[in-house]
Amino acid sequence: MSKVSDVYLAGGCLCGAVRYQIKGSFEDVGFCHCSLCRKASGSPTTAWLTTDISNFQYTEGKPASYQSSAVGRREFCHNCGTQLAFYTSEAPNAVDITLGSLDEPEAVQPQYHIWCEYKVGWLSIADGLPRFDDAGPDGVSPRE
Ligand SMILES: [Zn+2]
Ligand SMILES: [Zn+2]
């Protein structure tokens, strides 16, 4: 996928206790349909932005953390529950941020769908973006 440079994005949780910024660049943006993202978000799919951990920092508050699989860890607001970030030990220099928690989610365009094998049947996708049954062509998005 294509790297986007010179970005400054800010976001945070529903209640405002936890705020973050993304400064520098990001690698790619896509929807994940895996069952763990579904449960963690309470929504049929979750859109994620992937960036280097050096580009991401919390500017207010501290998130709670949950080890959601052998390799994955999710961060969310301890007060309101908004899911904010995902880390995997399989890509230790990367962090995924939920697009829905950005202040201006329309500043970023999703590029693909991954883990479509687990997509909920009644969710119909009509955006014309590439779909993958697994983690995608570059394999750097193991969001389980
Ligand atoms: Zn909150
Ligand atoms: Zn997922």
Coordinates of C-alpha atoms and ligand atoms in Angstrom, one line a residue:
M1 CA 0.0 0.0 0.0
S2 CA 1.1 3.6 -0.3
K3 CA 2.8 5.7 2.3
V4 CA 1.3 9.1 3.1
S5 CA 3.6 11.8 4.4
D6 CA 3.4 15.2 6.1
V7 CA 0.4 14.3 8.1
Y8 CA -0.9 15.7 11.4
L9 CA -4.0 14.0 12.7
A10 CA -5.6 14.2 16.1
G11 CA -8.2 12.1 17.7
G12 CA -9.6 10.8 21.0
C13 CA -12.3 8.8 22.7
L14 CA -16.0 9.6 23.1
C15 CA -15.7 11.2 26.6
G16 CA -12.5 13.1 25.8
A17 CA -10.4 11.6 28.6
V18 CA -7.9 10.1 26.2
R19 CA -6.5 12.1 23.3
Y20 CA -3.7 11.3 20.7
Q21 CA -1.9 12.7 17.7
I22 CA -0.4 11.1 14.6
K23 CA 2.5 13.2 13.2
G24 CA 4.7 12.3 10.2
S25 CA 3.4 9.6 7.9
F26 CA 1.2 6.6 7.8
E27 CA 1.5 3.4 5.8
D28 CA -2.0 2.3 4.9
V29 CA -5.7 2.3 5.8
G30 CA -8.2 -0.4 5.6
F31 CA -11.2 -2.2 7.0
C32 CA -10.8 -5.3 9.1
H33 CA -13.6 -7.8 9.3
C34 CA -12.0 -10.2 11.7
S35 CA -14.1 -11.5 14.6
L36 CA -11.9 -10.0 17.3
C37 CA -12.2 -6.4 15.8
R38 CA -15.9 -7.0 15.6
K39 CA -16.2 -8.0 19.3
A40 CA -13.8 -5.3 20.4
S41 CA -15.7 -2.5 18.6
G42 CA -19.2 -3.8 18.8
S43 CA -19.5 -3.1 15.0
P44 CA -19.5 -5.4 12.0
T45 CA -16.1 -3.9 10.8
T46 CA -13.4 -1.5 12.0
A47 CA -11.4 0.8 9.9
W48 CA -7.7 1.1 10.9
L49 CA -4.8 3.4 10.0
T50 CA -1.3 1.8 10.3
T51 CA 1.6 4.0 11.2
D52 CA 5.1 3.7 12.8
I53 CA 4.9 3.8 16.6
S54 CA 7.3 6.8 16.5
N55 CA 4.5 8.8 14.7
F56 CA 1.9 8.2 17.4
Q57 CA 1.6 9.5 20.9
Y58 CA -1.1 10.1 23.5
T59 CA -1.5 13.8 24.4
E60 CA -4.0 13.5 27.2
G61 CA -4.9 10.7 29.5
K62 CA -3.8 7.1 29.5
P63 CA -5.7 4.3 27.8
A64 CA -6.5 0.9 29.3
S65 CA -5.0 -2.1 27.6
Y66 CA -6.3 -5.6 26.8
Q67 CA -4.3 -8.5 25.4
S68 CA -6.9 -9.7 22.8
S69 CA -4.8 -12.6 21.4
A70 CA -1.4 -14.3 21.7
V71 CA 0.1 -11.5 19.6
G72 CA -2.4 -8.6 19.8
R73 CA -3.0 -5.9 22.3
R74 CA -5.8 -3.3 22.2
E75 CA -5.9 0.1 23.9
F76 CA -9.2 1.8 24.8
C77 CA -10.6 4.5 27.1
H78 CA -11.1 3.2 30.6
N79 CA -14.0 5.5 31.1
C80 CA -16.1 5.4 27.9
G81 CA -14.7 2.3 26.2
T82 CA -13.8 3.8 22.8
Q83 CA -11.3 1.5 21.1
L84 CA -8.2 3.6 20.0
A85 CA -5.2 1.5 19.1
F86 CA -4.0 -2.0 18.2
Y87 CA -0.5 -3.4 18.5
T88 CA 0.8 -6.8 17.4
S89 CA 4.1 -8.5 18.4
E90 CA 4.3 -9.6 14.7
A91 CA 5.0 -6.0 13.7
P92 CA 6.5 -4.4 16.8
N93 CA 7.2 -1.0 15.2
A94 CA 3.7 -0.5 14.0
V95 CA 0.5 0.7 15.6
D96 CA -3.0 0.7 14.2
I97 CA -5.4 3.5 15.1
T98 CA -9.2 3.4 14.7
L99 CA -10.4 5.8 12.0
G100 CA -13.6 6.3 13.9
S101 CA -11.7 8.0 16.7
L102 CA -10.1 10.6 14.5
D103 CA -11.5 14.1 14.9
E104 CA -11.6 14.3 11.0
P105 CA -12.0 10.8 9.7
E106 CA -12.7 12.0 6.2
A107 CA -9.1 13.3 6.0
V108 CA -8.1 9.6 5.4
Q109 CA -9.3 7.3 2.7
P110 CA -9.6 3.5 3.3
Q111 CA -7.8 1.4 0.6
Y112 CA -8.9 -2.2 1.2
H113 CA -10.8 -4.8 3.2
I114 CA -9.0 -7.6 5.0
W115 CA -10.2 -10.8 6.7
C116 CA -13.3 -10.8 4.5
E117 CA -13.5 -14.6 5.2
Y118 CA -15.1 -13.5 8.5
K119 CA -17.3 -10.7 7.2
V120 CA -20.8 -10.7 8.5
G121 CA -23.1 -11.9 5.7
W122 CA -25.6 -9.1 5.9
L123 CA -23.0 -6.4 5.5
S124 CA -22.8 -5.5 1.9
I125 CA -19.7 -3.8 0.6
A126 CA -20.1 -1.6 -2.5
D127 CA -17.1 0.7 -2.4
G128 CA -15.1 -1.1 -5.1
L129 CA -12.0 -1.4 -2.9
P130 CA -9.9 -4.6 -3.0
R131 CA -11.0 -7.4 -0.7
F132 CA -8.8 -10.0 0.9
D133 CA -9.8 -13.1 2.8
D134 CA -6.6 -12.9 4.9
A135 CA -4.3 -10.2 6.2
G136 CA -3.8 -8.7 2.7
P137 CA -1.1 -8.7 0.1
D138 CA 1.6 -7.2 2.2
G139 CA 0.7 -9.3 5.2
V140 CA 1.6 -6.5 7.6
S141 CA -1.9 -6.2 9.0
P142 CA -2.4 -9.2 11.2
R143 CA -5.3 -7.7 13.2
E144 CA -6.4 -10.9 14.9
Ligands
ZN1 ZN -13.3 8.2 27.0
ZN2 ZN -9.4 -7.3 12.9

